[in-house]
PDB file of C-alpha atoms and ligand atoms in Angstrom:
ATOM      1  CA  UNK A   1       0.000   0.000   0.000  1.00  0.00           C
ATOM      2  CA  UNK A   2       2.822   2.713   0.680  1.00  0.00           C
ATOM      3  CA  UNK A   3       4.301   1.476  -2.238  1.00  0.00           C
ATOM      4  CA  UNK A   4       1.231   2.789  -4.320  1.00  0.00           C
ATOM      5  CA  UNK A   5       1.019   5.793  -2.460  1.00  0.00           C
ATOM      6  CA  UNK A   6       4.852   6.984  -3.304  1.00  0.00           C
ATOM      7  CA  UNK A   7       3.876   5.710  -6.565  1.00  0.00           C
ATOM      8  CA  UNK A   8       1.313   8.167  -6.995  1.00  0.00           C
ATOM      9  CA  UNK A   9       2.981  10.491  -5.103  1.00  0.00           C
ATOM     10  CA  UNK A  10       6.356  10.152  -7.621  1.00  0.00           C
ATOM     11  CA  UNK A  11       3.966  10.693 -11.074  1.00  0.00           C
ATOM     12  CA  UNK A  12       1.929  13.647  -9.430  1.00  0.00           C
ATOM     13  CA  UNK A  13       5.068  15.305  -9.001  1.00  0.00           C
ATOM     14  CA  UNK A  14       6.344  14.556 -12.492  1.00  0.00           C
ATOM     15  CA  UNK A  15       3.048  16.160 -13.487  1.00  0.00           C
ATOM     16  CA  UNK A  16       4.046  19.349 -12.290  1.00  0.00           C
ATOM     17  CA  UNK A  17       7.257  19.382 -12.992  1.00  0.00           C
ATOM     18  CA  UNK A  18       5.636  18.826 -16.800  1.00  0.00           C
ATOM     19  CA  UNK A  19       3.005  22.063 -16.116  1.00  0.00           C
ATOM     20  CA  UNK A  20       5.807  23.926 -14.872  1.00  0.00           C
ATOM     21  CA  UNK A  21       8.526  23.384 -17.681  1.00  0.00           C
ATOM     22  CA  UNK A  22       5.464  23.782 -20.558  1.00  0.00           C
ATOM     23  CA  UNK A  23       4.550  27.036 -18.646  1.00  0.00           C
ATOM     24  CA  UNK A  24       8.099  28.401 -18.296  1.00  0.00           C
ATOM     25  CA  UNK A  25       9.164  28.068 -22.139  1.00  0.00           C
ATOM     26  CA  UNK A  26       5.860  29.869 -23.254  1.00  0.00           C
ATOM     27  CA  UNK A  27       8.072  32.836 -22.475  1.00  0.00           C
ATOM     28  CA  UNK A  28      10.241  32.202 -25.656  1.00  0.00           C
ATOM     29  CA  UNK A  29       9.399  32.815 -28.954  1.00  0.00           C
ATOM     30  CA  UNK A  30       9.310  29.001 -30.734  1.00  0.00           C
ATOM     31  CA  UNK A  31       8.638  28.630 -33.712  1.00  0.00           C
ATOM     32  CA  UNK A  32       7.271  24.633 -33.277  1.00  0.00           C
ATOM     33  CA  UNK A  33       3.571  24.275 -34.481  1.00  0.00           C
ATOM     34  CA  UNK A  34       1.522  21.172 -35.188  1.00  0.00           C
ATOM     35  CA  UNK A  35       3.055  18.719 -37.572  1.00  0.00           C
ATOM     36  CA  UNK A  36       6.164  20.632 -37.722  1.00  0.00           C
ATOM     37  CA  UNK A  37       7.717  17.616 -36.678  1.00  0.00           C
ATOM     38  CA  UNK A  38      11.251  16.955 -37.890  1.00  0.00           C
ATOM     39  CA  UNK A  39      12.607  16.175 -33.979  1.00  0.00           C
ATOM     40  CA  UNK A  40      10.375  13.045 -33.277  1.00  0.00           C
ATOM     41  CA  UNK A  41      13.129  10.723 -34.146  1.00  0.00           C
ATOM     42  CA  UNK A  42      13.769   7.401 -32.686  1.00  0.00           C
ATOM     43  CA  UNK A  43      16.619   9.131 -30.604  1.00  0.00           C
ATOM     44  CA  UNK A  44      14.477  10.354 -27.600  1.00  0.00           C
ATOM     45  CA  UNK A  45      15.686   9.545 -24.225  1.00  0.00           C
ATOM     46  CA  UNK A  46      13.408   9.334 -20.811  1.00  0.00           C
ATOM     47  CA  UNK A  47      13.845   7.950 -17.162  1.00  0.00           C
ATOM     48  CA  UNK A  48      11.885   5.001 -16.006  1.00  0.00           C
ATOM     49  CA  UNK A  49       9.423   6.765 -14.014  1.00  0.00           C
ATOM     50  CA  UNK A  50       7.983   8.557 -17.268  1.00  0.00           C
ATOM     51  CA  UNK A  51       7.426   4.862 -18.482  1.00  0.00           C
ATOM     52  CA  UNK A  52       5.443   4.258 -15.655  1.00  0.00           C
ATOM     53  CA  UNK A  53       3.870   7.644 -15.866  1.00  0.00           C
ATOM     54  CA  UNK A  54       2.701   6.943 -19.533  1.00  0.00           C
ATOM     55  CA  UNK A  55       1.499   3.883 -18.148  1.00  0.00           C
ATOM     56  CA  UNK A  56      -0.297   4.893 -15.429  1.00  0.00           C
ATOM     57  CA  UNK A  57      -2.207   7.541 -17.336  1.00  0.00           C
ATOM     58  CA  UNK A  58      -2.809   5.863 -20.358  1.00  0.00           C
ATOM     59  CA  UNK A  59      -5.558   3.418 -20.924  1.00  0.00           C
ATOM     60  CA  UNK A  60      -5.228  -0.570 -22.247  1.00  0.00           C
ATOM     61  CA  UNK A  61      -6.225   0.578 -25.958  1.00  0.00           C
ATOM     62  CA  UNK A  62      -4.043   2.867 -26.058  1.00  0.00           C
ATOM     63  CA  UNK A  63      -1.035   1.136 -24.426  1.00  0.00           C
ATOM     64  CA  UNK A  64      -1.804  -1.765 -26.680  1.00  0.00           C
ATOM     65  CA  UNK A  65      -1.343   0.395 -29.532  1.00  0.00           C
ATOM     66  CA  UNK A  66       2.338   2.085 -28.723  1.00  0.00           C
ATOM     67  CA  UNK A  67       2.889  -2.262 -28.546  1.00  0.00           C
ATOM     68  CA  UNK A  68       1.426  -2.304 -32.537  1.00  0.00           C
ATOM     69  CA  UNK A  69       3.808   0.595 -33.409  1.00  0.00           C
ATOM     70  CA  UNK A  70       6.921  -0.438 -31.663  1.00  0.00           C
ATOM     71  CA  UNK A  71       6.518  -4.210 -33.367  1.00  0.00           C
ATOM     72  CA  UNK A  72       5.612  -2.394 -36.329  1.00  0.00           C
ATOM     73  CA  UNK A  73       8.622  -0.502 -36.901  1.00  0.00           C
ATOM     74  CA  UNK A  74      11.259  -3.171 -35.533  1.00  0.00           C
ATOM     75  CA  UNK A  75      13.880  -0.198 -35.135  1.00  0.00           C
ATOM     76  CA  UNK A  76      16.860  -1.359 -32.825  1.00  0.00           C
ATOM     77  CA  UNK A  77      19.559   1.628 -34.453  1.00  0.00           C
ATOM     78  CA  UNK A  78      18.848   4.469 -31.741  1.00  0.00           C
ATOM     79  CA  UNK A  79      20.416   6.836 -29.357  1.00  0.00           C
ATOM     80  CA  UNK A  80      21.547   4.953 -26.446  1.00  0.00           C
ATOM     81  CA  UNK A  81      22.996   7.860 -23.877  1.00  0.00           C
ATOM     82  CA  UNK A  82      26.426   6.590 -22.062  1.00  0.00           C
ATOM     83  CA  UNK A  83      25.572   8.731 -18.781  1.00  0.00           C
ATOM     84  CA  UNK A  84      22.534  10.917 -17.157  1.00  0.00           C
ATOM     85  CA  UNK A  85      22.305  14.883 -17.357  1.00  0.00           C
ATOM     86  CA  UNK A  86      23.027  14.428 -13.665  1.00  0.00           C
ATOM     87  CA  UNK A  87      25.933  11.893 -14.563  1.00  0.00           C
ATOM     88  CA  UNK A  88      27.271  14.759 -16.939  1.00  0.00           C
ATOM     89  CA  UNK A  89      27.415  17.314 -14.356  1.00  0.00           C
ATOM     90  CA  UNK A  90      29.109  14.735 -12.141  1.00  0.00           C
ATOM     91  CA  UNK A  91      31.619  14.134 -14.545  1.00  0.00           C
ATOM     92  CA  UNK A  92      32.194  18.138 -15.012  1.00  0.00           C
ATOM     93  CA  UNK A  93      32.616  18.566 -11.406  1.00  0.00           C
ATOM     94  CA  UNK A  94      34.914  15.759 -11.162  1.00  0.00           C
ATOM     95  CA  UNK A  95      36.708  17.127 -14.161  1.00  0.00           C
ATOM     96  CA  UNK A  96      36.310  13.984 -16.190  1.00  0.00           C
ATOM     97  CA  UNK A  97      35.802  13.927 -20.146  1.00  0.00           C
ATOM     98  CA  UNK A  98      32.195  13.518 -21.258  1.00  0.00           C
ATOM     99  CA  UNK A  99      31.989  10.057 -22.797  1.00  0.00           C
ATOM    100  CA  UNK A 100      31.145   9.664 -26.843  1.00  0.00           C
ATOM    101  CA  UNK A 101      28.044   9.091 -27.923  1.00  0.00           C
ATOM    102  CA  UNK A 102      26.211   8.118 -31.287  1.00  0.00           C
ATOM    103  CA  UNK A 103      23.317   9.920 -32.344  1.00  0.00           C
ATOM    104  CA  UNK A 104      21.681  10.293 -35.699  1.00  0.00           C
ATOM    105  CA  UNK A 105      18.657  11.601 -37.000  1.00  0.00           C
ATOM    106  CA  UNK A 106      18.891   9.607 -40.076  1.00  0.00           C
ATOM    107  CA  UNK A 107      18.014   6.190 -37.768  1.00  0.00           C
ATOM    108  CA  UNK A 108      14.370   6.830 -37.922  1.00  0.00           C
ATOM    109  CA  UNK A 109      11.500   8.597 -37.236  1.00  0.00           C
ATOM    110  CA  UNK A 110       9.653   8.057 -33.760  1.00  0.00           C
ATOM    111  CA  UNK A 111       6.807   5.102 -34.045  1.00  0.00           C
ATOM    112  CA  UNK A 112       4.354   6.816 -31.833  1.00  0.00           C
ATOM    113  CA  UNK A 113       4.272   9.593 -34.382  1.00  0.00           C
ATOM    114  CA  UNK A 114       0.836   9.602 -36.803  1.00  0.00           C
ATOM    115  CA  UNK A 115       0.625  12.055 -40.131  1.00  0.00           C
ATOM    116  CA  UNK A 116       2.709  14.768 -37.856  1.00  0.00           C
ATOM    117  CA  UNK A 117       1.410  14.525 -34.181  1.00  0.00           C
ATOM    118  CA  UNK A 118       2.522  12.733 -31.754  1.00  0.00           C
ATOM    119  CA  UNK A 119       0.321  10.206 -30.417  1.00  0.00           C
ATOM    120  CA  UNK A 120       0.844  10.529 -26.839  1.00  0.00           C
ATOM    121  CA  UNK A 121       1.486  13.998 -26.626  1.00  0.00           C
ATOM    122  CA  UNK A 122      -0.108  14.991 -23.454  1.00  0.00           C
ATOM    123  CA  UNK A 123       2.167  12.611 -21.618  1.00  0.00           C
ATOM    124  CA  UNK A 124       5.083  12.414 -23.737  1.00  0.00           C
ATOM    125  CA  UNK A 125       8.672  12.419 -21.739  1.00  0.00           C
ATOM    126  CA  UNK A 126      10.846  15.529 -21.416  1.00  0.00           C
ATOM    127  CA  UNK A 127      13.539  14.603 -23.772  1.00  0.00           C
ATOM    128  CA  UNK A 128      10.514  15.013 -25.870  1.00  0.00           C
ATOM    129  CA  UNK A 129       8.846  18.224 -24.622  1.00  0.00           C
ATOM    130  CA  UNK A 130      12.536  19.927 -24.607  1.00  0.00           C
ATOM    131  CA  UNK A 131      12.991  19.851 -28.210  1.00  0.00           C
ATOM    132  CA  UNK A 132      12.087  23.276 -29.588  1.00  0.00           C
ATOM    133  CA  UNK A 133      13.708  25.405 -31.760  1.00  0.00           C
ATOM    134  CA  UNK A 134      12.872  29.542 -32.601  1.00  0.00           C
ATOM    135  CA  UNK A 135      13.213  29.008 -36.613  1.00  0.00           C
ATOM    136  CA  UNK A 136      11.765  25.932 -38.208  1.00  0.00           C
ATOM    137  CA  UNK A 137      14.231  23.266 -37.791  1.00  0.00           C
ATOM    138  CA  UNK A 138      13.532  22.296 -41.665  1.00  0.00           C
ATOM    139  CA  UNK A 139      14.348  25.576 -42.633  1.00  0.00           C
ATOM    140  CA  UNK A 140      18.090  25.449 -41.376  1.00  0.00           C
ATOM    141  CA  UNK A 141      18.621  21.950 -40.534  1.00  0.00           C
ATOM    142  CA  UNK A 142      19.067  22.572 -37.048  1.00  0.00           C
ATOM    143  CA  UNK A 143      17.067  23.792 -33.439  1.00  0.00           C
ATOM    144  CA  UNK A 144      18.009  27.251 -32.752  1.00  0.00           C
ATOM    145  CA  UNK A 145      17.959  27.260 -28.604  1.00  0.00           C
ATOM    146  CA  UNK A 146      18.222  30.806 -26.677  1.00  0.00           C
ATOM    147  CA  UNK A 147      20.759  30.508 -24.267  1.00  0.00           C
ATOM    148  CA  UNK A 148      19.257  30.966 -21.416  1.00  0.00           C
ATOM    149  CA  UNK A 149      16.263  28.142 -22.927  1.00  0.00           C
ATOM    150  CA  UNK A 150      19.059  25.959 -22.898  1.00  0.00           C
ATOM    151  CA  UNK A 151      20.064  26.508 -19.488  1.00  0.00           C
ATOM    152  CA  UNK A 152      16.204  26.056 -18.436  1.00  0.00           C
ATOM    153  CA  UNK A 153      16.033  22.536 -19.946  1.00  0.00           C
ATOM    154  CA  UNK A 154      19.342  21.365 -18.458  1.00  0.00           C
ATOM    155  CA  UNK A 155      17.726  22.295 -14.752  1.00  0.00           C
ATOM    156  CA  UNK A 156      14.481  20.329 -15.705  1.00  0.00           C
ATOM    157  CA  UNK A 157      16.345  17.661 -16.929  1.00  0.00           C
ATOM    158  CA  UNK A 158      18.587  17.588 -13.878  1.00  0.00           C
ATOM    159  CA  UNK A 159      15.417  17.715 -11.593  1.00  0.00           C
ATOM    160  CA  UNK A 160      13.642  14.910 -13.226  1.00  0.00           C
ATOM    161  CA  UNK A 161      16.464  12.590 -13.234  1.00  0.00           C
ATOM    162  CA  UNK A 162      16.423  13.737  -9.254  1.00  0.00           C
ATOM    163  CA  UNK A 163      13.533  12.472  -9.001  1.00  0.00           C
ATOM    164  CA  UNK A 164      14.234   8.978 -10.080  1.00  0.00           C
ATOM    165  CA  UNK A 165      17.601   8.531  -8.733  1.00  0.00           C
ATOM    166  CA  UNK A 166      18.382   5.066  -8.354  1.00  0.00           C
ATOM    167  CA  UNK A 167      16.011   4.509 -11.493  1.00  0.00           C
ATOM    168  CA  UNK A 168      16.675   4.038 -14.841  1.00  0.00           C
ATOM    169  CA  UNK A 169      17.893   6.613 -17.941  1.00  0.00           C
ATOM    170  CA  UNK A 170      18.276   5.691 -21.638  1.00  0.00           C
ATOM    171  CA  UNK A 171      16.525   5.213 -25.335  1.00  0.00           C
ATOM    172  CA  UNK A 172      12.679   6.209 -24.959  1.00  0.00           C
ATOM    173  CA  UNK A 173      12.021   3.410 -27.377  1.00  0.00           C
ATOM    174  CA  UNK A 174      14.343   0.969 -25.549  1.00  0.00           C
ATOM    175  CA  UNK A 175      12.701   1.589 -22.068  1.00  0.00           C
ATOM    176  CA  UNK A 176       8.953   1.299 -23.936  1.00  0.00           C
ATOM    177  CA  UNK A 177       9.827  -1.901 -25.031  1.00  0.00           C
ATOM    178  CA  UNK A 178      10.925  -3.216 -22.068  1.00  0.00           C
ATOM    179  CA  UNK A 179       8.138  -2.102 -20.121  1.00  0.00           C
ATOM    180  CA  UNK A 180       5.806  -3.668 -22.142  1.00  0.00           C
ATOM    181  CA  UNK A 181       5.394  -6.676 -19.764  1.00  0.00           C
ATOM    182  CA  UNK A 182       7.019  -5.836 -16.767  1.00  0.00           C
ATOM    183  CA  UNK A 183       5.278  -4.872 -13.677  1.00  0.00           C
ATOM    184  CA  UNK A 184       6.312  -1.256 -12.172  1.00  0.00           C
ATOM    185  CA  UNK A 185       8.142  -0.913  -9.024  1.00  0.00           C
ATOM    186  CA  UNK A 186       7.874   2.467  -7.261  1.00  0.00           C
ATOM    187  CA  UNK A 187      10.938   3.683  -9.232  1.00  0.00           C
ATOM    188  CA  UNK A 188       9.795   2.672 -12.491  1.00  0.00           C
ATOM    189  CA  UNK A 189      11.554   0.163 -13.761  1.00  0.00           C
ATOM    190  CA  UNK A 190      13.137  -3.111 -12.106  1.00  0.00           C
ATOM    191  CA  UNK A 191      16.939  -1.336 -12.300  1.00  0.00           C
ATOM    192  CA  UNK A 192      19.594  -1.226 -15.150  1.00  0.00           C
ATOM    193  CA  UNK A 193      21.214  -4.330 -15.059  1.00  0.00           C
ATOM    194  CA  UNK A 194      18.196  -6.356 -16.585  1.00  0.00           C
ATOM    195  CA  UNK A 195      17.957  -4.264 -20.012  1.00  0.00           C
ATOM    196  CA  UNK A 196      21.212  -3.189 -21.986  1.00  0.00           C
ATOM    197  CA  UNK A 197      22.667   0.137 -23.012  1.00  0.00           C
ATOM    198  CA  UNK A 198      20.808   1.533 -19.783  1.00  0.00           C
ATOM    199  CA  UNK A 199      22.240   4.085 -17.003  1.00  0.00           C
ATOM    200  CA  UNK A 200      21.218   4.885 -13.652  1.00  0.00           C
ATOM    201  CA  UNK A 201      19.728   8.135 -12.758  1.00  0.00           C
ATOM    202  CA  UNK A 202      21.309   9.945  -9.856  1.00  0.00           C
ATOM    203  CA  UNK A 203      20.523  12.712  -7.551  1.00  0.00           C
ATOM    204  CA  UNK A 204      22.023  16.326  -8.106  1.00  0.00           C
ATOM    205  CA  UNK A 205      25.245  16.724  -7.661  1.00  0.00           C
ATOM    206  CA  UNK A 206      25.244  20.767  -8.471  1.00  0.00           C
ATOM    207  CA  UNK A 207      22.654  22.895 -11.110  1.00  0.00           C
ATOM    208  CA  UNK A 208      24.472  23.710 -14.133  1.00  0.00           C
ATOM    209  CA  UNK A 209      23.416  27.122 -14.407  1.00  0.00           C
ATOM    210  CA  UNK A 210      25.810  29.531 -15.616  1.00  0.00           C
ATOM    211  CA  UNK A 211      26.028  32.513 -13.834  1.00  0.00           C
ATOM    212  CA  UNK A 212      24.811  34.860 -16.177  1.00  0.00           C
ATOM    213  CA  UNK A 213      21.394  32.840 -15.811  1.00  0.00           C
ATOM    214  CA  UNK A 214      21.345  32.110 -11.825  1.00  0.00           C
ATOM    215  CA  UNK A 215      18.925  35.524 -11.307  1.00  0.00           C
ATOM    216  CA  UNK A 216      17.202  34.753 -13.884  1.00  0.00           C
ATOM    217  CA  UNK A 217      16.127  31.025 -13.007  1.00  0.00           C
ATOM    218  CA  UNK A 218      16.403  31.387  -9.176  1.00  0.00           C
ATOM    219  CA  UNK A 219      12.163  31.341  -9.220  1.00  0.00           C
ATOM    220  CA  UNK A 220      11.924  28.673 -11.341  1.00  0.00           C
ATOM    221  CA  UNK A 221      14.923  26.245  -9.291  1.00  0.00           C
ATOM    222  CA  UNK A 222      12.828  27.459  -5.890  1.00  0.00           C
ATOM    223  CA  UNK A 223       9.700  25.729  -7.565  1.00  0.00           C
ATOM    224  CA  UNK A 224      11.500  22.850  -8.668  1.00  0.00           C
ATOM    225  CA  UNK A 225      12.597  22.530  -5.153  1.00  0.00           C
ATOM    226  CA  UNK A 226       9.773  22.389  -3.460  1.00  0.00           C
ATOM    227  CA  UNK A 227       7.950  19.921  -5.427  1.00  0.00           C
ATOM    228  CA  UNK A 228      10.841  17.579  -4.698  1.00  0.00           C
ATOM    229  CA  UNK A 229      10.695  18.267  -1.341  1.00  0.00           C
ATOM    230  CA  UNK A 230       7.087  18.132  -0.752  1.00  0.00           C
ATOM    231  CA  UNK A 231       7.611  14.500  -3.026  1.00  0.00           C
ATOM    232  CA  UNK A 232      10.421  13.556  -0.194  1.00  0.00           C
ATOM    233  CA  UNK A 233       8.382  14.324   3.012  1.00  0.00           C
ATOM    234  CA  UNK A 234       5.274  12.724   1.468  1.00  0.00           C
ATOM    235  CA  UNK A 235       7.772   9.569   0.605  1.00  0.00           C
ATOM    236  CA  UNK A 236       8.742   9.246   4.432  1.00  0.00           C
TER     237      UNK A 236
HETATM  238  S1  SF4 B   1      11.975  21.468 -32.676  1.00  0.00           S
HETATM  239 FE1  SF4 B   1      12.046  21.920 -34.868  1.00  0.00          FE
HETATM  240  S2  SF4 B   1      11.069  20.160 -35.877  1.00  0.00           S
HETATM  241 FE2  SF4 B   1      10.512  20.102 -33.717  1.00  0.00          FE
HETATM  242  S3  SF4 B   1       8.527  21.161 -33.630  1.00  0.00           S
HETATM  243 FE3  SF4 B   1      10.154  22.668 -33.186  1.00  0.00          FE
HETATM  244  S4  SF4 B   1      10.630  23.645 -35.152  1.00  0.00           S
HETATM  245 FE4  SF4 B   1       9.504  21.735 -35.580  1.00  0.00          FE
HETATM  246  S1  SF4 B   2       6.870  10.398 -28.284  1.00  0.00           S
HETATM  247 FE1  SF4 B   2       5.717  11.888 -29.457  1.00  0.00          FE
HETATM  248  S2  SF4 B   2       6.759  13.863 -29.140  1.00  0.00           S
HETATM  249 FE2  SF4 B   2       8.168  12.211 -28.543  1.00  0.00          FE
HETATM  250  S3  SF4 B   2       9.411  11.799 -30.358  1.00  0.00           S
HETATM  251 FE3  SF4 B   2       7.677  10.355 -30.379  1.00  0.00          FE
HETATM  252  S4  SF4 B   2       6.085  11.349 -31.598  1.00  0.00           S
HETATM  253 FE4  SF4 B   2       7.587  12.939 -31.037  1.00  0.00          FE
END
């Protein structure tokens, strides 16, 4: 029973963190629209606990159908992430080289994507809500981030991975499809060392804000805060 109340506890908070992060780019002038969708590639990351939030809030039919579209498309050549936004900043502090990674575009186009929109929108992950850009990324073959967006995303990033720690980070697509018939625990997923080319999510080890942008997103890393805290107490 407390395992189903921390559980609820865990996505209500991811909720908000969701609310929040939608609310605070609003203030940036994106040029993203409906079916401009050139980012929903197969190379979207997510922690565990958004699996089991898309889970929890989605019904069997639709579920069953993410199953159809996964089978359908078969893809296996995706972006598998070496370390967590948290792990980065670890590795920073520590002054440690950021590992390589392999990412392409060219490996596919998302599955859950339908003539242009995104089939699970209202409860897709961050890695997917975090790609915007200010000129149409057709136009120039790239996402134009302001700065201080940038910064914004890596804090929300950082806090959801907080969130999780001790849970699971890597390939949306990868995490989806091991989900499928696996029960959730409270953190998600079972832990890393049952499904491959996964990483562990870890707890903050310091904001990477630069300090040009500290004033600016002091408000927005009180917020984050909070929710984490209230999550915490709640937890106990
Ligand atoms: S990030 Fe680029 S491709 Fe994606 S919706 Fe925005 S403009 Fe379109
Ligand atoms: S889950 Fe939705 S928003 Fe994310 S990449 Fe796939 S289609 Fe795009």
């Amino acid at each position: 029973m407390k395992c189903i109340a921390k559980f609820n506890n865990v996505v209500n908070t991811l909720e908000q963190i969701y609310a929040l992060f939608d609310t605070a780019m609003t203030a940036f002038p994106f040029a993203c629209a409906k079916q401009c969708a050139d980012c929903c590639t197969c190379n979207v990351t997510a922690t565990g606990l958004e699996i089991a939030y898309i889970q929890d809030r989605l019904d069997d039919r639709a579920l069953d159908d993410i199953r159809v579209r996964l089978d359908r498309a078969g893809q296996s050549l995706r972006y598998r992430p070496l370390q967590t936004t948290n792990g980065f900043a670890l590795a920073c502090m520590e002054g440690r080289d950021a590992d390589e990674e392999e990412n392409d575009p060219s490996w596919g186009t998302c599955p859950l994507l339908e003539d242009g929109i995104c089939t699970i929108y209202p409860v897709r992950p961050l890695g997917c809500r975090v790609m915007m850009s200010t000129t149409p990324c057709r136009q120039t073959g790239r996402a134009d981030m302001p700065f201080l967006a940038l910064t914004i995303t890596t804090v929300f990033m950082q806090f959801v991975e907080h969130l999780d720690a001790g849970g699971v980070y890597g390939s949306f697509l990868d995490l989806l499809e091991h989900a499928g018939n696996n029960a959730l625990g409270c953190n998600g997923l079972p832990g890393k060392d049952n499904i491959s080319g996964i990483v562990q999510n870890l707890k903050i080890p310091a904001l990477m804000i630069p300090p040009e942008h500290v004033e600016k997103t002091r408000s927005l890393v009180q917020s984050l805060g909070s929710m984490i805290r209230k999550n915490e107490d709640r937890a106990m």
